[in-house]
Amino acid sequence: MLSDVTTPQDLDDRFRETLAALPAAERRRDPADPVTDDAPLTGAQVLDLFDAQVTSRQLDLAGRWLRSFGEGFYTIGSAGHEGNAAVAAALRPTDPALLHYRSGAFYCLRAAQVAADPTLATDSESSVDPPRTADSESSVDPPRSADSESSVDPPRSADPDQDADRARTVAAERSERGSTVDGASTRGPEPNADLSESEPAVDGASTPAVGVGNGFGAYVDAARDVLRGMVASSLEPIAGGRHKVFGRADLAIVPTTSTIASHLPRAVGMGLAVERLRRLDSAGRRTGAGVRVGSGAGATHAPWPPDAIVVCSFGDASVNHASATAAFNTAGWYDHAGLRIPVLFVCEDNGLGISVRSPEGWVEATLRAKPGIRYFSVDGADPVRTYEVAAEAAAWVRRTRRPAVLHLRTVRLMGHAGADAESAYRSPAELVEDLDRDPVAATARLLVDAGVATGEELLARYDETGWQVRRLAEEVLGEPKLASAADVVSALAPRRPVRVARAVADAAARASGPGAGARAEAFGGKPPELAGPMTLAQSINAALADGMLDHPQMALFGEDVAAKGGVYGVTKGLRDRFGAARVFDTLLDETSVLGLGLGAGLAGMLPVPEIQYLAYLHNAEDQLRGEAATMRFFSQGAFRNPMVVRVAGLAYQEGFGGHFHNDNSVAVLRDVPGLVVAVPARPDDAAPMLRTCLASAAVDGSVCVFLEPIALYHTRDLYTDGDGEWLAGYPEPGGWVAGHVPIGRARVYRVGSADDLTIITFGNGVRMSLRAAAVLAEEGVGTRVVDLRWLAPLPVADIIRESSATGRVLVVDETRRSGGVGEGVIAALVDAGYVGAARRVAAVDSFVPLGPAARHVLVSAEAITDGARTLLAR
């Protein structure tokens, strides 16, 4: 019995009692026939659904068992949600999926489909599934403690090898009598089918390949994947022990760690990108199972077929979250505007968010009310009907390329997680009612009533699966864990500066060689290097245009970036040059803007979204922190979302703004592991730094924030009005290599002897510090002004070198004293053992007020000069 490894609901005992009480049908039904006279599934296919559901259920039980003696670290299970196996069956294995954490049966079914027919696997060039060791594939049990030989084991022989032989024999017998279907005639078009513009997709209503037909043998890899995640094994194939997630590149399952639907905006972005890439012309861009885009440094591969749809699942409580609201609104907004987004949202509704109930009827009313999103609904306890409705919904999305939501009613069995005592907030009657709606029992009841199997046969199948899952659980217990901090962060944000530099050099060669004609045409016959000295805004505009020319999959989007050309004119003229498909306006919602970027990057594009003001970024920070920065970390690089986020920010706008247009808060960006944060101060730095960010995104999959100081956009002068010393020429392609700016390298200005003082600063502080240095030079003080340029990663080596050269450091930080950049600079100095003098000049811990009052809380050139004098007087 397994009763002592489950919850008080005694789910296992109840399931056994249910199967034992099922009366055998009067006659046996051929598994090749429909399971009922009018069903779209055969008995064999429903049996496959049952196997997937049972595997998921046994994995949940194993998770509780592992946790009972401290070897399992994740107990949120899928019990009660196993109806989602029928949703997986209704989709194609090449449809990318972002799964809710109760999607065990979906994951098992898809893994089994691909295992049965490897041609269904998504072509993923960057998959990094670790090789399984001979040990991990062994059928022989690793050494076990006495505790592990508990009474919950099914009967087994004394010899493990005999047990293994028995398992193989049973699997072989099941394979012989199994339910394999001919997927070739039922899947719809092959992954490399060419779909023309006039025929956007097939209907998809035909029955896909549900079956795999060899019992638990088809689910071994899926079960091992999940168990490895539970025990944080470093051999787990997607996250490598960093988290328990459902994900595998070859299954087109994108890992998500979200519990609150923050992956939904990404799903909308994926849908938009999949449709855009599908509509590309066929000029050599379609190959194999996906779409290959571009020929430059950023050429990348979209691993999904042109007619794929995106599926994302989430819980009913998440319907109320801002991220979900943003995603639904964006999908509906674009649909209303006539743009196609083929996304199937799946709301798995068990009526609870941990202990908080969803009010009766609220989820349905909410989902039905979403404009532009078609509503489908089904009870997940009915496998045939679930399959029918899911297939109908998927076919509609695939045919129309429009968004839909499938409201899948489920129950939650065994509580939210292992430590959840449901009796504290649910009545015994309610718990019993949910047990009566157990979807695995419902599938078993259907099979027995139809005469496909007896209750005894299904119980034997259930026990066999449980025995095999338990064996796998014991195997993974002995697998290695991540052994060091280096192991943990190895997948976070790898940097390959040599490759990035080579990508910049290649871009320069193309711009001056085979792409010279297109470049001249794009710039109207007058390339930017012939336009004379430029402002910061003009330099960024030219660099964006060069980026668009070199990266055919690059797209610019955000609020007001297209027709208006940006509120500060930075993107002016780019839509006219490159078209509305590549430069477009979005709705006013930063979460959705970043979500579009996340999905587009994952689908093979190089997105460059704009956040109109830094203050607005704070509305959507989790899309960078929880979604963008974690993708490589939780997939070991199998998935990535390259992106360069342009943000207009910082303070010092004269005569305009207040807090929302003069925000000097960047602490949240510097706190995100792996995020690149660039702040160009000078026009001659802006273009090379932007080229570096684009190359790093394309080469390494980096997520970069390009923070542009608003007050310097149109600045022309440095010391006196009319001197033009803040302008700079735009380099011709032949000079791009010499002017390359690697990530994490500072720029140093030397004023006078440069031997007395080092000023470390960035952004607006560079201009103010150079002005202060000129005043100090008249007093005989030689200064080094270090422009950090990169706030993450900080140019620590340059900081230490330039500080040690003078022994006196003044850190000029236009962000706030608490949580500002200056804290990081001082900490770097201390960590390096710097023993000289140091002082900070920083903004006051205040929001930036309107008008002249801002001068009281922001850093000024005068304050820098006074701070330097104080430091020199020590």
PDB file of C-alpha atoms in Angstrom, residues 21-143:
ATOM      1  CA  ALA A  21     -15.508  -1.691  -7.656  1.00  0.00           C
ATOM      2  CA  LEU A  22     -15.765  -1.202 -11.433  1.00  0.00           C
ATOM      3  CA  PRO A  23     -17.886  -3.984 -12.979  1.00  0.00           C
ATOM      4  CA  ALA A  24     -16.495  -5.551 -16.099  1.00  0.00           C
ATOM      5  CA  ALA A  25     -18.243  -4.731 -19.367  1.00  0.00           C
ATOM      6  CA  GLU A  26     -20.422  -7.352 -20.969  1.00  0.00           C
ATOM      7  CA  ARG A  27     -18.095  -7.623 -23.942  1.00  0.00           C
ATOM      8  CA  ARG A  28     -14.525  -6.645 -24.724  1.00  0.00           C
ATOM      9  CA  ARG A  29     -13.937  -3.877 -27.238  1.00  0.00           C
ATOM     10  CA  ASP A  30     -11.137  -3.957 -29.798  1.00  0.00           C
ATOM     11  CA  PRO A  31      -8.701  -1.217 -28.670  1.00  0.00           C
ATOM     12  CA  ALA A  32      -8.398  -0.152 -32.294  1.00  0.00           C
ATOM     13  CA  ASP A  33     -12.090   0.818 -32.342  1.00  0.00           C
ATOM     14  CA  PRO A  34     -13.484   4.109 -31.026  1.00  0.00           C
ATOM     15  CA  VAL A  35     -13.739   3.940 -27.237  1.00  0.00           C
ATOM     16  CA  THR A  36     -17.430   4.775 -27.606  1.00  0.00           C
ATOM     17  CA  ASP A  37     -19.449   4.647 -30.773  1.00  0.00           C
ATOM     18  CA  ASP A  38     -19.127   8.366 -31.516  1.00  0.00           C
ATOM     19  CA  ALA A  39     -15.774   9.134 -29.838  1.00  0.00           C
ATOM     20  CA  PRO A  40     -12.844  10.658 -31.779  1.00  0.00           C
ATOM     21  CA  LEU A  41     -10.394   8.511 -29.815  1.00  0.00           C
ATOM     22  CA  THR A  42      -9.843   4.783 -29.955  1.00  0.00           C
ATOM     23  CA  GLY A  43      -9.657   2.634 -26.876  1.00  0.00           C
ATOM     24  CA  ALA A  44      -5.905   2.348 -27.392  1.00  0.00           C
ATOM     25  CA  GLN A  45      -5.528   6.116 -27.478  1.00  0.00           C
ATOM     26  CA  VAL A  46      -7.508   6.536 -24.271  1.00  0.00           C
ATOM     27  CA  LEU A  47      -5.327   3.839 -22.728  1.00  0.00           C
ATOM     28  CA  ASP A  48      -2.339   5.978 -23.640  1.00  0.00           C
ATOM     29  CA  LEU A  49      -3.949   8.953 -21.931  1.00  0.00           C
ATOM     30  CA  PHE A  50      -4.442   6.756 -18.873  1.00  0.00           C
ATOM     31  CA  ASP A  51      -0.753   5.780 -18.885  1.00  0.00           C
ATOM     32  CA  ALA A  52       0.315   9.428 -19.020  1.00  0.00           C
ATOM     33  CA  GLN A  53      -2.086  10.316 -16.209  1.00  0.00           C
ATOM     34  CA  VAL A  54      -0.946   7.411 -14.052  1.00  0.00           C
ATOM     35  CA  THR A  55       2.710   8.261 -14.586  1.00  0.00           C
ATOM     36  CA  SER A  56       2.036  11.807 -13.457  1.00  0.00           C
ATOM     37  CA  ARG A  57       0.076  10.574 -10.419  1.00  0.00           C
ATOM     38  CA  GLN A  58       2.824   8.184  -9.386  1.00  0.00           C
ATOM     39  CA  LEU A  59       5.374  10.956  -9.759  1.00  0.00           C
ATOM     40  CA  ASP A  60       3.346  13.036  -7.313  1.00  0.00           C
ATOM     41  CA  LEU A  61       3.333  10.172  -4.832  1.00  0.00           C
ATOM     42  CA  ALA A  62       7.065   9.680  -5.300  1.00  0.00           C
ATOM     43  CA  GLY A  63       7.633  13.374  -4.646  1.00  0.00           C
ATOM     44  CA  ARG A  64       5.891  13.088  -1.271  1.00  0.00           C
ATOM     45  CA  TRP A  65       7.893   9.978  -0.463  1.00  0.00           C
ATOM     46  CA  LEU A  66      11.190  11.683  -1.305  1.00  0.00           C
ATOM     47  CA  ARG A  67      10.248  14.665   0.806  1.00  0.00           C
ATOM     48  CA  SER A  68       9.384  12.445   3.768  1.00  0.00           C
ATOM     49  CA  PHE A  69      13.055  11.756   4.392  1.00  0.00           C
ATOM     50  CA  GLY A  70      14.546  15.035   3.190  1.00  0.00           C
ATOM     51  CA  GLU A  71      15.661  13.993  -0.290  1.00  0.00           C
ATOM     52  CA  GLY A  72      12.934  15.727  -2.284  1.00  0.00           C
ATOM     53  CA  PHE A  73      12.742  19.487  -2.596  1.00  0.00           C
ATOM     54  CA  TYR A  74       9.519  20.018  -4.548  1.00  0.00           C
ATOM     55  CA  THR A  75       6.067  18.669  -3.786  1.00  0.00           C
ATOM     56  CA  ILE A  76       3.679  20.801  -5.833  1.00  0.00           C
ATOM     57  CA  GLY A  77       2.055  18.104  -7.902  1.00  0.00           C
ATOM     58  CA  SER A  78      -0.414  17.614 -10.725  1.00  0.00           C
ATOM     59  CA  ALA A  79      -2.960  15.404  -8.955  1.00  0.00           C
ATOM     60  CA  GLY A  80      -6.417  16.404 -10.101  1.00  0.00           C
ATOM     61  CA  HIS A  81      -5.108  18.188 -13.199  1.00  0.00           C
ATOM     62  CA  GLU A  82      -4.243  15.060 -15.196  1.00  0.00           C
ATOM     63  CA  GLY A  83      -6.915  15.936 -17.716  1.00  0.00           C
ATOM     64  CA  ASN A  84      -4.295  18.139 -19.362  1.00  0.00           C
ATOM     65  CA  ALA A  85      -2.874  14.975 -20.958  1.00  0.00           C
ATOM     66  CA  ALA A  86      -5.785  15.195 -23.403  1.00  0.00           C
ATOM     67  CA  VAL A  87      -4.820  18.793 -24.158  1.00  0.00           C
ATOM     68  CA  ALA A  88      -1.314  17.653 -25.029  1.00  0.00           C
ATOM     69  CA  ALA A  89      -2.797  14.965 -27.254  1.00  0.00           C
ATOM     70  CA  ALA A  90      -4.852  17.547 -29.129  1.00  0.00           C
ATOM     71  CA  LEU A  91      -1.773  19.613 -29.957  1.00  0.00           C
ATOM     72  CA  ARG A  92       1.224  18.852 -32.097  1.00  0.00           C
ATOM     73  CA  PRO A  93       4.489  18.031 -30.337  1.00  0.00           C
ATOM     74  CA  THR A  94       6.068  20.868 -32.310  1.00  0.00           C
ATOM     75  CA  ASP A  95       3.724  23.496 -30.841  1.00  0.00           C
ATOM     76  CA  PRO A  96       5.796  25.405 -28.263  1.00  0.00           C
ATOM     77  CA  ALA A  97       4.348  25.120 -24.769  1.00  0.00           C
ATOM     78  CA  LEU A  98       4.872  27.131 -21.594  1.00  0.00           C
ATOM     79  CA  LEU A  99       3.448  24.980 -18.839  1.00  0.00           C
ATOM     80  CA  HIS A 100       1.789  25.523 -15.490  1.00  0.00           C
ATOM     81  CA  TYR A 101       3.454  23.681 -12.615  1.00  0.00           C
ATOM     82  CA  ARG A 102       0.578  21.164 -12.478  1.00  0.00           C
ATOM     83  CA  SER A 103       1.209  19.951 -16.034  1.00  0.00           C
ATOM     84  CA  GLY A 104       2.817  16.595 -15.276  1.00  0.00           C
ATOM     85  CA  ALA A 105       0.460  14.558 -17.446  1.00  0.00           C
ATOM     86  CA  PHE A 106       0.846  16.992 -20.362  1.00  0.00           C
ATOM     87  CA  TYR A 107       4.617  16.687 -20.081  1.00  0.00           C
ATOM     88  CA  CYS A 108       4.524  12.885 -19.920  1.00  0.00           C
ATOM     89  CA  LEU A 109       2.206  12.553 -22.908  1.00  0.00           C
ATOM     90  CA  ARG A 110       4.289  14.855 -25.097  1.00  0.00           C
ATOM     91  CA  ALA A 111       7.541  13.151 -24.102  1.00  0.00           C
ATOM     92  CA  ALA A 112       6.041   9.784 -24.982  1.00  0.00           C
ATOM     93  CA  GLN A 113       4.814  11.045 -28.361  1.00  0.00           C
ATOM     94  CA  VAL A 114       8.274  12.270 -29.302  1.00  0.00           C
ATOM     95  CA  ALA A 115       9.954   9.141 -27.944  1.00  0.00           C
ATOM     96  CA  ALA A 116       7.666   7.021 -30.118  1.00  0.00           C
ATOM     97  CA  ASP A 117       8.422   9.106 -33.214  1.00  0.00           C
ATOM     98  CA  PRO A 118      11.658  11.123 -32.909  1.00  0.00           C
ATOM     99  CA  THR A 119      10.887  12.947 -36.155  1.00  0.00           C
ATOM    100  CA  LEU A 120       8.359  14.906 -34.117  1.00  0.00           C
ATOM    101  CA  ALA A 121      11.087  16.395 -31.946  1.00  0.00           C
ATOM    102  CA  THR A 122      11.677  20.096 -32.316  1.00  0.00           C
ATOM    103  CA  ASP A 123      14.895  20.950 -34.131  1.00  0.00           C
ATOM    104  CA  SER A 124      16.815  22.843 -31.473  1.00  0.00           C
ATOM    105  CA  GLU A 125      20.382  23.762 -32.278  1.00  0.00           C
ATOM    106  CA  SER A 126      21.108  24.971 -28.787  1.00  0.00           C
ATOM    107  CA  SER A 127      19.779  22.064 -26.797  1.00  0.00           C
ATOM    108  CA  VAL A 128      22.186  21.205 -24.041  1.00  0.00           C
ATOM    109  CA  ASP A 129      20.642  18.082 -22.550  1.00  0.00           C
ATOM    110  CA  PRO A 130      23.464  16.601 -20.469  1.00  0.00           C
ATOM    111  CA  PRO A 131      24.539  13.132 -21.476  1.00  0.00           C
ATOM    112  CA  ARG A 132      23.085  10.488 -19.237  1.00  0.00           C
ATOM    113  CA  THR A 133      25.713   8.413 -17.558  1.00  0.00           C
ATOM    114  CA  ALA A 134      25.714   4.667 -17.776  1.00  0.00           C
ATOM    115  CA  ASP A 135      24.830   4.700 -14.114  1.00  0.00           C
ATOM    116  CA  SER A 136      21.721   6.786 -14.586  1.00  0.00           C
ATOM    117  CA  GLU A 137      20.502   4.519 -17.371  1.00  0.00           C
ATOM    118  CA  SER A 138      21.145   1.379 -15.357  1.00  0.00           C
ATOM    119  CA  SER A 139      18.307  -0.864 -14.335  1.00  0.00           C
ATOM    120  CA  VAL A 140      20.198  -1.905 -11.229  1.00  0.00           C
ATOM    121  CA  ASP A 141      19.258  -0.187  -7.988  1.00  0.00           C
ATOM    122  CA  PRO A 142      21.898   1.980  -6.278  1.00  0.00           C
ATOM    123  CA  PRO A 143      22.630   1.192  -2.627  1.00  0.00           C
TER     124      PRO A 143
END
